[in-house]
Amino acid sequence: MSFVQRNAWTLGLIVLLVVLLGVTRLIQPNFGVSGLESLARASLPFAFATAAMAVVVIVGGIDLSVASMMAVCSVTAAVLMETMGGMPAILISLAVGALMGLINGTLVVITRVPDIVVTLAMLFVWQGTALLILETPGGTATPWMRGAITGSVLIPGLPSALVVVAVAVAAVWIPVKRSKLGLAIYATGSDEMAAFRSGVAVGPTRAAAYAIAGLFSGFGGLSLLALTGVGEPVPGPYLLAAVASVVLGGVILGGGVGGLLGPIVAVFILRIIRTILTLAAVDPNVTTIVEGTIMVGVVMFGAFLVLRSSRQAA
Amino acid sequence: MSDIHPGAPDHVPPLVRVGRFLKDNPVIPLIAFLFLLIGILELMRPGIISPFWAGNLIKFAIPLAMLAAAQVLTMLTGGIDLSVGIVATCAAFVTATLTPLMGPVPAMLIAMGVGALVGIVNGFGVGIARVHPLIMTLGTGLIATGCLQVYQRFVIATGSDIPAILEWLGTGRTAGLPNGIFLFVPFAVFVLWLMRFTGFGRLLFALGSNENAAKLSGVRSWQVHMALYVLSGLIASLTGLLYLGMIRAPSLSLAVPLMLPSVAAAVIGGTSIFGGRGSFAGAIVGALILRVIDTMLTLARMPEGARIALFGLIILLVTALYVRFTETR
């Protein structure tokens, strides 16, 4: 298969994104650099939540606790930054995120309870933990952290928030994907039994995938903190949005298919649709309806494509 | 699965035998666990157990158990219905806002219609378009949330009124028992009958155990899914009506907090999320267990965070133990 065929879905999404940016420009001729910047900034926590969800879905699971883990990381960083420098606080929060993910994954593997139930329970656990760390919104964010996601870098029109997402996700995911672990993750996701019989350590692989998801949630929590400047212990609406973007991004529930680029592009698509609807003076509540409809419609369309190609193959 | 193996039954270790017994009767250990929890509660706060307390416990467990019924039924086919929380909320809100305009009965009928409508969309998505139930019901949930918010704009001026019958069901008591029981008992009997003694119930189990085998045996799966999700939507609406009577204040997120616990109640009650195995009786006990745990954690005067975290840990512990006990390997 050629490069284009293999990445047809992602390429299609990128084209869609460009078209939507053009539409935005048409509706609102003023939409320029600053519009792009605020779009990228608002998408930041969604992008990380989606990356986290995507890794877990690729390994064949699902993590309902992403938003709660983000809350924990955000309050951890906010509390730590009151007493110590920004960098150590960030590193500690990321480690906390990865640790939470690892706990999720380990519990999924050893209890043999379905992923969805374990992470449903852990959703409450992490939510409670976040409240224990910080009962009401508070703490503080290092000023340079807020600066890091505002404005543009290098050339105007390349939002630094976008660069932050790209660098963070690439720094974690590319080494993993190129390594044996990446192969094991995809193998486990596409057929756990076959992977096991080919000598893949299925349990540790799944736990590792959850840990990576936890790490991304850590980034998500930090970006939340950077956006608002305060630690917020109540999880935001990131779970549903992450699932929607993952599915729209071409990662199939059940595992083994897809990457991280598609879902992240999908995040921007969903955000920009929201922007367009806002610019077009559509009731913001209608936006929710549109988002739900898009999500369902896309999945139906995807299922239809799969059905058709399997008929052609047969 | 070693049960299939011939000659094995002679040397069954006692633990496995207990496990098998529990697998056949999942409700028994759950009831034992429920009473254990109630015992602990009595130790924590002697004298708390009273008929009034029991009535209250049942009263607040009823809506949870009803939503759990929707989860049990959908889980039997390997699905899940994550739109029940918002559907119940929609039903409650629609009833409350339409009652002053057109009277209680038409309002309640329209509310049930909302549930059926969401169910039809879910059934279409899952049964015909073959979308994963998790995604489909999340999506319809989102759409319904949006619709509810838009709808709210239009009726913001009409005010709200709660039908007297719902208030009677939700808050009244008869001989110490909450009146909700008059709705719940027939409902539970209906669901149990549906699962156990009807062809529809058997089709649900069949689809969940092995969808391909069921299809090859001539089951038209899309019809079953359609009926199933419509039923699930109707159950959610009915729950919303009852809950409206209990809370007596319609809001845009009335029954949403019940959604995840309803999944937990079904899972604690021994329903497999992968389909083919489940019991509504277990889910009822599961709902009671969740409510008792709630009371315990409130009584322990822990900070809010610790309470939520412990709630999650207990759900995990119960399901893990359950899986350990009933899985014979």
XYZ file of C-alpha atoms in Angstrom:
643
model
C 0.000 0.000 0.000
C 1.243 3.434 -0.799
C 1.784 6.149 1.779
C -1.360 7.939 0.654
C -3.525 4.865 0.932
C -2.178 3.977 4.348
C -2.761 7.440 5.703
C -5.901 8.222 3.741
C -7.975 8.965 6.814
C -5.422 11.285 8.423
C -4.744 13.079 5.137
C -8.474 13.502 4.642
C -8.725 15.017 8.106
C -5.895 17.443 7.380
C -7.601 18.514 4.145
C -10.842 18.968 6.085
C -9.011 21.070 8.665
C -7.569 23.318 5.963
C -10.981 23.675 4.334
C -12.516 24.580 7.679
C -9.807 27.164 8.311
C -10.662 28.642 4.918
C -14.352 28.702 5.823
C -13.530 30.475 9.077
C -11.582 33.057 7.135
C -14.540 33.536 4.786
C -17.013 34.064 7.603
C -14.727 36.289 9.598
C -12.138 38.074 7.446
C -10.412 39.282 10.633
C -9.633 35.705 11.642
C -5.871 35.682 11.525
C -2.868 34.998 13.681
C -4.483 35.803 16.997
C -7.511 33.688 16.132
C -5.283 30.749 15.331
C -3.363 31.274 18.539
C -6.426 31.271 20.750
C -7.812 28.267 18.882
C -4.611 26.323 19.496
C -4.515 27.389 23.132
C -8.087 26.317 23.781
C -7.422 22.987 22.085
C -4.403 22.191 24.246
C -5.990 20.174 27.076
C -8.303 18.456 24.595
C -5.337 17.451 22.460
C -3.493 15.862 25.370
C -6.600 14.110 26.680
C -7.144 12.729 23.189
C -3.547 11.558 22.873
C -3.901 9.744 26.198
C -7.148 8.103 25.157
C -5.757 7.162 21.751
C -2.824 5.195 23.193
C -5.125 3.176 25.426
C -7.637 2.553 22.652
C -4.826 1.359 20.361
C -3.802 -1.242 22.932
C -7.412 -2.432 22.985
C -8.686 -0.790 26.155
C -10.386 2.427 27.117
C -9.578 4.827 29.917
C -12.524 6.660 31.407
C -10.336 8.268 34.068
C -8.377 10.581 31.728
C -10.146 13.765 32.820
C -9.770 12.896 36.511
C -6.052 12.200 36.102
C -5.689 15.568 34.400
C -7.339 17.185 37.392
C -4.930 15.453 39.777
C -1.882 16.568 37.776
C -3.149 20.104 37.486
C -3.691 20.511 41.229
C -0.421 18.744 42.058
C 1.504 21.174 39.891
C -0.468 24.145 41.202
C 0.280 23.236 44.819
C 3.947 22.446 44.169
C 4.525 25.670 42.270
C 3.641 27.627 45.382
C 6.795 26.399 47.056
C 9.240 25.301 44.385
C 10.415 26.268 40.944
C 8.414 25.578 37.836
C 10.573 22.892 36.280
C 10.773 20.458 39.233
C 7.048 20.889 39.803
C 6.320 20.057 36.168
C 8.531 16.982 36.261
C 6.951 15.751 39.478
C 3.441 16.236 38.091
C 4.320 14.338 34.928
C 5.740 11.528 37.055
C 2.526 11.522 39.092
C 0.549 11.260 35.870
C 2.588 8.343 34.601
C 2.321 6.645 37.991
C -1.475 6.985 38.019
C -1.619 5.535 34.531
C 0.619 2.678 35.589
C -1.665 1.971 38.553
C -4.674 1.911 36.218
C -2.918 -0.446 33.834
C -1.638 -2.747 36.547
C -5.106 -2.987 38.057
C -6.598 -3.810 34.652
C -4.033 -6.566 34.140
C -4.075 -8.193 37.564
C -7.742 -7.966 38.479
C -8.892 -9.178 35.034
C -11.867 -6.861 35.418
C -12.785 -5.249 32.065
C -10.910 -1.999 31.341
C -14.037 0.063 31.218
C -15.064 -0.998 34.728
C -11.619 -0.547 36.275
C -11.151 2.908 34.820
C -14.723 3.810 35.742
C -13.843 3.007 39.355
C -10.515 4.808 39.059
C -12.333 7.849 37.691
C -13.838 8.238 41.162
C -10.562 7.435 42.890
C -8.551 10.081 41.014
C -11.353 12.596 41.257
C -11.332 12.098 45.021
C -7.552 12.344 45.110
C -7.657 15.666 43.302
C -10.142 16.981 45.862
C -7.918 15.754 48.685
C -4.917 17.601 47.277
C -6.822 20.824 46.766
C -10.361 21.276 47.967
C -11.144 24.480 46.134
C -9.503 25.935 43.037
C -6.220 27.486 44.065
C -2.477 27.218 43.863
C -0.466 29.097 41.339
C 1.182 28.688 37.963
C 4.711 29.767 37.133
C 4.476 32.809 34.881
C 6.797 31.430 32.191
C 4.511 28.438 31.847
C 1.620 30.675 30.930
C 3.868 32.539 28.545
C 4.957 29.318 26.874
C 1.543 28.678 25.354
C 0.635 32.211 24.312
C 1.705 33.926 21.161
C 3.583 32.484 18.229
C 7.076 31.152 17.752
C 9.459 31.617 14.836
C 6.897 32.976 12.396
C 3.589 34.617 13.241
C 0.779 32.153 12.590
C 2.571 29.180 14.109
C 0.976 29.200 17.555
C 3.339 28.172 20.315
C 0.569 26.107 21.896
C 0.534 23.997 18.747
C 4.305 23.594 18.960
C 3.996 22.533 22.603
C 1.521 19.791 21.677
C 3.575 18.632 18.737
C 6.846 18.509 20.667
C 5.399 16.861 23.765
C 3.472 14.199 21.872
C 6.304 13.507 19.457
C 8.891 13.315 22.238
C 6.872 10.632 23.999
C 5.190 8.770 21.185
C 7.802 8.554 18.402
C 10.468 6.769 20.502
C 7.787 4.443 21.857
C 6.345 3.690 18.442
C 9.746 2.980 16.950
C 10.691 0.653 19.792
C 9.699 -2.884 20.547
C 7.082 -1.572 22.948
C 5.266 0.198 20.127
C 5.105 -2.954 18.084
C 3.887 -4.844 21.144
C 1.189 -2.229 21.753
C -0.181 -2.552 18.233
C 0.107 -6.359 18.316
C -1.747 -6.581 21.619
C -4.419 -4.240 20.358
C -5.110 -6.085 17.142
C -5.182 -9.597 18.583
C -4.247 -10.207 22.174
C -4.169 -13.986 21.894
C -2.016 -13.949 18.762
C 0.334 -11.441 20.374
C 0.610 -13.615 23.477
C 1.406 -16.675 21.400
C 4.077 -14.784 19.480
C 5.828 -14.050 22.737
C 4.613 -10.551 23.469
C 4.399 -9.853 27.188
C 0.768 -8.810 26.905
C 0.219 -7.756 30.517
C 3.231 -5.434 30.866
C 2.486 -3.994 27.414
C -1.004 -3.005 28.423
C 0.223 -1.569 31.708
C 2.856 0.425 29.800
C 0.237 1.795 27.400
C -1.852 2.981 30.342
C 1.259 4.566 31.863
C 1.870 6.490 28.620
C -1.748 7.589 28.713
C -1.177 8.746 32.289
C 1.860 10.718 31.151
C -0.184 12.452 28.453
C -2.873 13.173 31.023
C -0.091 14.777 33.070
C 0.705 17.069 30.153
C -3.013 17.742 29.836
C -3.251 18.719 33.493
C -0.268 21.048 33.168
C -1.774 22.693 30.109
C -5.006 23.219 32.042
C -2.990 24.922 34.759
C -1.143 27.020 32.196
C -4.429 28.044 30.595
C -6.239 29.135 33.726
C -3.459 29.866 36.184
C -5.188 27.988 39.003
C -5.398 24.317 39.913
C -8.936 23.071 39.393
C -9.804 19.873 41.279
C -13.044 19.157 39.399
C -12.513 17.244 36.139
C -13.521 19.076 32.994
C -15.553 17.794 30.041
C -12.570 16.076 28.463
C -13.659 12.440 28.568
C -16.427 12.594 25.979
C -14.480 14.974 23.779
C -11.449 12.691 23.873
C -13.462 9.640 22.869
C -15.083 11.601 20.060
C -11.768 12.868 18.706
C -10.134 9.469 18.951
C -12.898 7.874 16.924
C -13.023 10.758 14.452
C -9.238 10.480 14.190
C -9.425 7.007 12.739
C -8.504 4.939 15.790
C -10.857 1.994 15.933
C -12.363 1.005 19.279
C -11.097 -2.479 19.918
C -7.540 -1.614 19.147
C -4.628 -2.142 16.834
C -5.459 0.522 14.248
C -4.574 4.198 14.010
C -2.012 6.627 15.308
C -1.856 9.804 17.334
C -1.703 12.332 14.508
C -5.238 11.657 13.266
C -6.906 12.095 16.664
C -5.012 15.314 17.357
C -5.995 16.735 13.968
C -9.542 15.686 14.843
C -9.347 17.725 18.056
C -8.546 20.832 16.057
C -11.345 20.058 13.612
C -13.896 19.784 16.413
C -12.604 22.971 18.038
C -12.663 24.913 14.791
C -16.205 23.798 14.082
C -17.078 25.271 17.445
C -15.303 28.493 16.477
C -17.102 28.636 13.139
C -20.473 28.133 14.755
C -19.692 30.819 17.304
C -18.589 33.233 14.571
C -21.716 32.434 12.607
C -23.652 33.524 15.696
C -25.197 30.100 16.178
C -26.540 29.397 19.639
C -23.636 27.796 21.565
C -26.024 25.089 22.714
C -26.650 24.057 19.147
C -22.894 23.507 18.920
C -23.207 20.575 21.321
C -25.852 19.032 19.085
C -23.659 19.516 16.032
C -20.676 17.945 17.794
C -22.661 14.894 18.821
C -24.115 14.536 15.353
C -20.683 14.794 13.732
C -19.285 12.181 16.087
C -22.080 9.718 15.405
C -22.155 10.502 11.693
C -18.422 10.020 11.283
C -18.472 6.689 13.043
C -21.392 5.470 10.945
C -19.556 6.593 7.813
C -16.400 4.819 8.987
C -18.313 1.610 9.683
C -19.855 1.889 6.224
C -16.404 2.219 4.625
C -15.088 -0.790 6.519
C -18.136 -2.798 5.478
C -17.710 -1.878 1.832
C -13.994 -2.631 1.681
C -14.525 -5.994 3.345
C -17.161 -6.810 0.743
C -14.779 -5.879 -2.031
C -12.078 -8.046 -0.518
C -14.402 -11.018 -0.206
C -13.055 -23.531 30.951
C -12.451 -26.738 32.807
C -16.124 -27.578 33.374
C -16.330 -29.077 29.916
C -13.588 -31.524 30.666
C -14.933 -35.031 31.365
C -13.735 -36.785 34.500
C -12.806 -33.554 36.185
C -15.691 -33.285 38.680
C -14.214 -35.936 41.010
C -11.430 -33.741 42.300
C -12.903 -30.318 42.540
C -11.139 -28.230 45.159
C -13.611 -26.797 47.651
C -12.800 -23.217 46.695
C -13.657 -23.896 43.073
C -16.851 -25.614 44.131
C -17.821 -22.556 46.148
C -16.926 -20.453 43.141
C -19.196 -22.489 40.913
C -22.038 -22.283 43.360
C -21.628 -18.538 43.500
C -21.466 -18.374 39.732
C -24.811 -20.107 39.521
C -26.336 -17.950 42.262
C -24.589 -14.619 42.109
C -27.212 -12.908 44.214
C -26.519 -14.892 47.400
C -23.004 -13.579 48.155
C -24.155 -10.110 47.170
C -26.993 -10.189 49.669
C -24.553 -11.478 52.281
C -22.233 -8.597 51.439
C -25.112 -6.141 51.701
C -25.969 -7.370 55.177
C -22.309 -7.302 56.155
C -22.173 -3.652 55.126
C -25.357 -2.889 57.033
C -23.823 -4.633 60.057
C -20.721 -2.450 59.819
C -22.947 0.583 59.522
C -24.764 -0.377 62.716
C -21.407 -0.757 64.469
C -20.275 2.650 63.247
C -23.384 4.398 64.452
C -25.431 2.171 66.788
C -29.151 2.718 66.411
C -29.071 4.031 62.886
C -30.837 0.996 61.480
C -34.538 1.702 61.689
C -37.541 1.114 59.474
C -37.393 4.759 58.494
C -33.763 4.429 57.467
C -34.516 1.283 55.484
C -37.346 3.089 53.710
C -35.022 5.913 52.810
C -32.381 3.517 51.577
C -34.891 1.793 49.320
C -36.295 5.091 48.147
C -32.963 6.345 46.879
C -31.888 2.963 45.523
C -34.962 2.678 43.284
C -33.991 5.151 40.554
C -30.478 3.750 40.540
C -31.780 0.193 40.213
C -34.107 1.230 37.395
C -31.294 2.789 35.407
C -29.200 -0.277 36.205
C -31.954 -2.349 34.550
C -31.289 -0.452 31.330
C -27.583 -1.219 31.710
C -28.170 -4.905 32.475
C -30.399 -5.359 29.429
C -28.007 -3.618 27.063
C -24.970 -5.322 28.577
C -26.569 -8.701 27.923
C -25.940 -8.114 24.225
C -22.452 -6.791 24.897
C -23.620 -3.183 24.705
C -23.987 -0.359 27.166
C -26.297 2.628 27.298
C -24.493 5.770 28.388
C -27.371 8.017 27.342
C -29.694 6.947 30.163
C -28.643 9.722 32.541
C -29.380 12.489 30.115
C -32.523 10.793 28.781
C -33.895 10.591 32.316
C -33.042 14.252 32.804
C -34.742 15.209 29.523
C -37.864 13.271 30.466
C -38.015 14.960 33.857
C -37.418 18.413 32.413
C -39.948 17.982 29.620
C -42.579 16.758 32.048
C -41.988 19.590 34.483
C -42.128 22.277 31.819
C -45.013 20.905 29.767
C -47.315 20.145 32.674
C -48.440 23.775 33.123
C -49.065 24.008 29.368
C -50.945 20.825 28.587
C -51.623 18.933 31.768
C -49.728 16.104 33.428
C -50.734 13.096 31.322
C -49.817 14.440 27.868
C -46.609 15.854 29.349
C -45.611 12.483 30.743
C -46.489 10.785 27.470
C -44.305 13.218 25.549
C -41.501 12.587 28.053
C -41.755 8.854 27.399
C -41.733 9.674 23.698
C -38.420 11.471 24.125
C -36.930 8.314 25.635
C -38.330 6.189 22.827
C -36.959 8.599 20.233
C -33.429 8.501 21.663
C -33.820 4.726 21.865
C -34.758 4.520 18.184
C -31.689 6.538 17.223
C -29.489 4.349 19.433
C -31.070 1.203 18.036
C -30.564 2.405 14.493
C -26.913 3.222 15.161
C -26.086 0.026 17.007
C -28.281 -2.434 15.135
C -28.227 -1.165 11.561
C -25.207 1.121 11.193
C -23.118 -1.159 13.443
C -21.632 1.625 15.520
C -20.039 0.595 18.806
C -22.749 1.032 21.494
C -20.403 3.021 23.719
C -19.810 5.610 21.001
C -23.373 5.613 19.780
C -24.929 6.214 23.171
C -22.290 8.773 24.124
C -23.080 10.587 20.889
C -26.841 10.535 21.349
C -26.252 11.629 24.929
C -24.325 14.649 23.665
C -27.007 15.434 21.093
C -29.728 15.105 23.704
C -27.805 17.412 26.064
C -27.638 20.036 23.345
C -31.301 19.646 22.461
C -32.243 19.975 26.113
C -30.282 23.207 26.434
C -31.903 24.633 23.319
C -35.333 23.493 24.472
C -34.765 25.164 27.813
C -34.434 28.531 26.055
C -37.922 28.202 24.660
C -39.672 27.227 27.843
C -37.741 29.422 30.221
C -40.767 31.629 30.725
C -43.464 28.992 31.132
C -42.428 27.940 34.621
C -42.606 24.392 35.824
C -45.013 22.200 37.657
C -44.683 18.644 38.887
C -47.600 16.264 38.370
C -49.174 15.278 41.672
C -48.931 11.578 40.898
C -45.157 11.837 40.534
C -44.830 13.734 43.775
C -46.898 11.075 45.471
C -44.682 8.356 44.017
C -41.478 10.165 44.786
C -41.984 11.487 48.275
C -44.953 9.740 49.847
C -44.774 6.753 52.131
C -47.205 3.938 52.716
C -46.742 1.847 55.856
C -43.128 2.985 56.160
C -42.232 2.053 52.625
C -41.660 4.692 49.978
C -44.431 4.896 47.397
C -41.870 4.480 44.642
C -42.117 0.796 45.427
C -45.538 0.741 43.739
C -43.803 1.631 40.516
C -40.688 -0.383 41.115
C -42.136 -3.772 42.050
C -44.217 -4.177 38.877
C -41.281 -2.812 36.920
C -38.834 -5.292 38.454
C -41.234 -8.178 37.933
C -41.626 -7.128 34.314
C -37.872 -6.956 33.713
C -37.216 -10.263 35.452
C -40.046 -11.886 33.492
C -38.725 -10.374 30.283
C -35.239 -11.702 30.855
C -36.229 -15.102 32.068
C -39.410 -16.227 30.391
C -39.692 -14.501 27.059
C -38.193 -15.143 23.685
C -36.906 -11.589 23.666
C -34.891 -12.242 26.814
C -33.408 -15.383 25.347
C -32.493 -13.481 22.197
C -30.606 -10.954 24.307
C -28.605 -13.694 26.001
C -28.037 -15.403 22.650
C -26.757 -12.265 20.937
C -24.435 -11.536 23.827
C -23.015 -15.035 24.068
C -22.233 -15.372 20.381
C -23.618 -12.931 17.913
C -22.578 -14.934 14.864
C -24.131 -18.127 16.136
C -27.313 -16.247 16.947
C -27.431 -14.742 13.465
C -26.818 -18.098 11.828
C -29.704 -19.487 13.857
C -31.946 -16.934 12.215
C -31.992 -14.089 14.722
C -32.475 -10.747 13.035
C -30.102 -8.875 15.259
C -31.063 -5.381 14.146
C -34.656 -5.900 15.227
C -33.539 -7.102 18.627
C -31.163 -4.157 19.045
C -33.849 -1.737 17.971
C -36.357 -3.100 20.486
C -33.687 -3.289 23.174
C -32.511 0.318 22.927
C -36.056 1.643 22.673
C -36.862 -0.294 25.819
C -33.753 1.097 27.473
C -34.780 4.640 26.531
C -38.277 4.071 27.911
C -36.843 2.754 31.179
C -34.622 5.814 31.415
C -37.607 8.132 30.841
C -39.648 6.343 33.454
C -36.765 6.704 35.914
C -36.579 10.384 35.083
C -40.264 10.809 35.898
C -39.864 9.079 39.238
C -36.707 11.004 40.051
C -38.447 14.271 39.252
C -41.045 13.398 41.852
C -38.302 12.644 44.377
C -36.148 15.716 43.857
C -39.002 18.092 42.913
C -36.710 20.541 41.160
C -36.112 20.047 37.449
C -32.623 20.959 36.348
C -30.481 20.376 33.298
C -28.340 17.784 35.041
C -30.919 16.178 37.316
C -30.224 12.478 36.760
C -26.818 12.745 35.093
C -24.908 11.904 38.306
C -26.807 8.589 38.425
C -25.358 7.389 35.135
C -21.953 6.041 36.150
C -23.252 4.516 39.399
C -25.915 2.712 37.351
C -23.164 1.030 35.352
C -21.400 0.228 38.613
C -24.581 -1.257 40.115
C -25.042 -3.518 37.096
C -21.420 -4.641 37.164
C -21.393 -5.263 40.926
C -24.578 -7.257 40.415
C -22.675 -9.737 38.306
C -23.532 -8.579 34.814
C -20.730 -9.104 32.366
C -19.931 -6.045 30.306
C -19.041 -8.345 27.412
C -22.500 -9.819 27.215
C -24.204 -13.150 27.696
C -24.334 -13.090 31.477
C -26.291 -10.903 33.803
C -29.057 -10.670 36.333
C -31.348 -7.860 37.254
C -31.809 -9.209 40.783
C -28.071 -8.774 41.228
C -28.263 -5.223 39.939
C -30.984 -4.363 42.466
C -28.775 -5.630 45.273
C -25.877 -3.774 43.639
C -27.842 -0.535 43.764
C -28.662 -1.113 47.448
C -24.993 -1.828 48.159
C -23.928 1.412 46.486
C -26.442 3.370 48.544
C -25.304 1.747 51.801
C -21.684 2.533 50.930
C -22.760 6.109 50.254
C -24.334 6.349 53.713
C -21.287 4.803 55.345
C -18.887 7.210 53.729
C -21.091 10.154 54.626
C -21.300 8.995 58.236
C -17.553 8.530 58.506
C -17.250 12.330 58.159
C -14.391 12.027 55.760
C -13.461 14.856 53.472
C -15.403 14.845 50.226
C -12.335 13.724 48.256
C -11.641 10.673 50.401
C -15.294 9.708 50.130
C -15.315 9.779 46.346
C -11.990 7.945 46.156
C -13.125 5.226 48.559
C -16.357 4.827 46.613
C -14.297 4.077 43.503
C -11.981 1.692 45.339
C -14.902 -0.248 46.777
C -16.514 -0.645 43.344
C -13.203 -1.936 42.042
C -12.694 -4.274 44.996
C -16.167 -5.790 44.753
C -15.929 -6.408 41.022
C -12.390 -7.784 41.307
C -13.453 -10.207 44.046
C -16.443 -11.136 41.980
C -14.365 -11.918 38.916
C -11.870 -13.877 41.055
C -14.618 -15.994 42.591
C -16.659 -16.763 39.548
C -13.918 -17.336 36.999
C -12.965 -20.968 37.060
C -9.724 -21.423 35.222
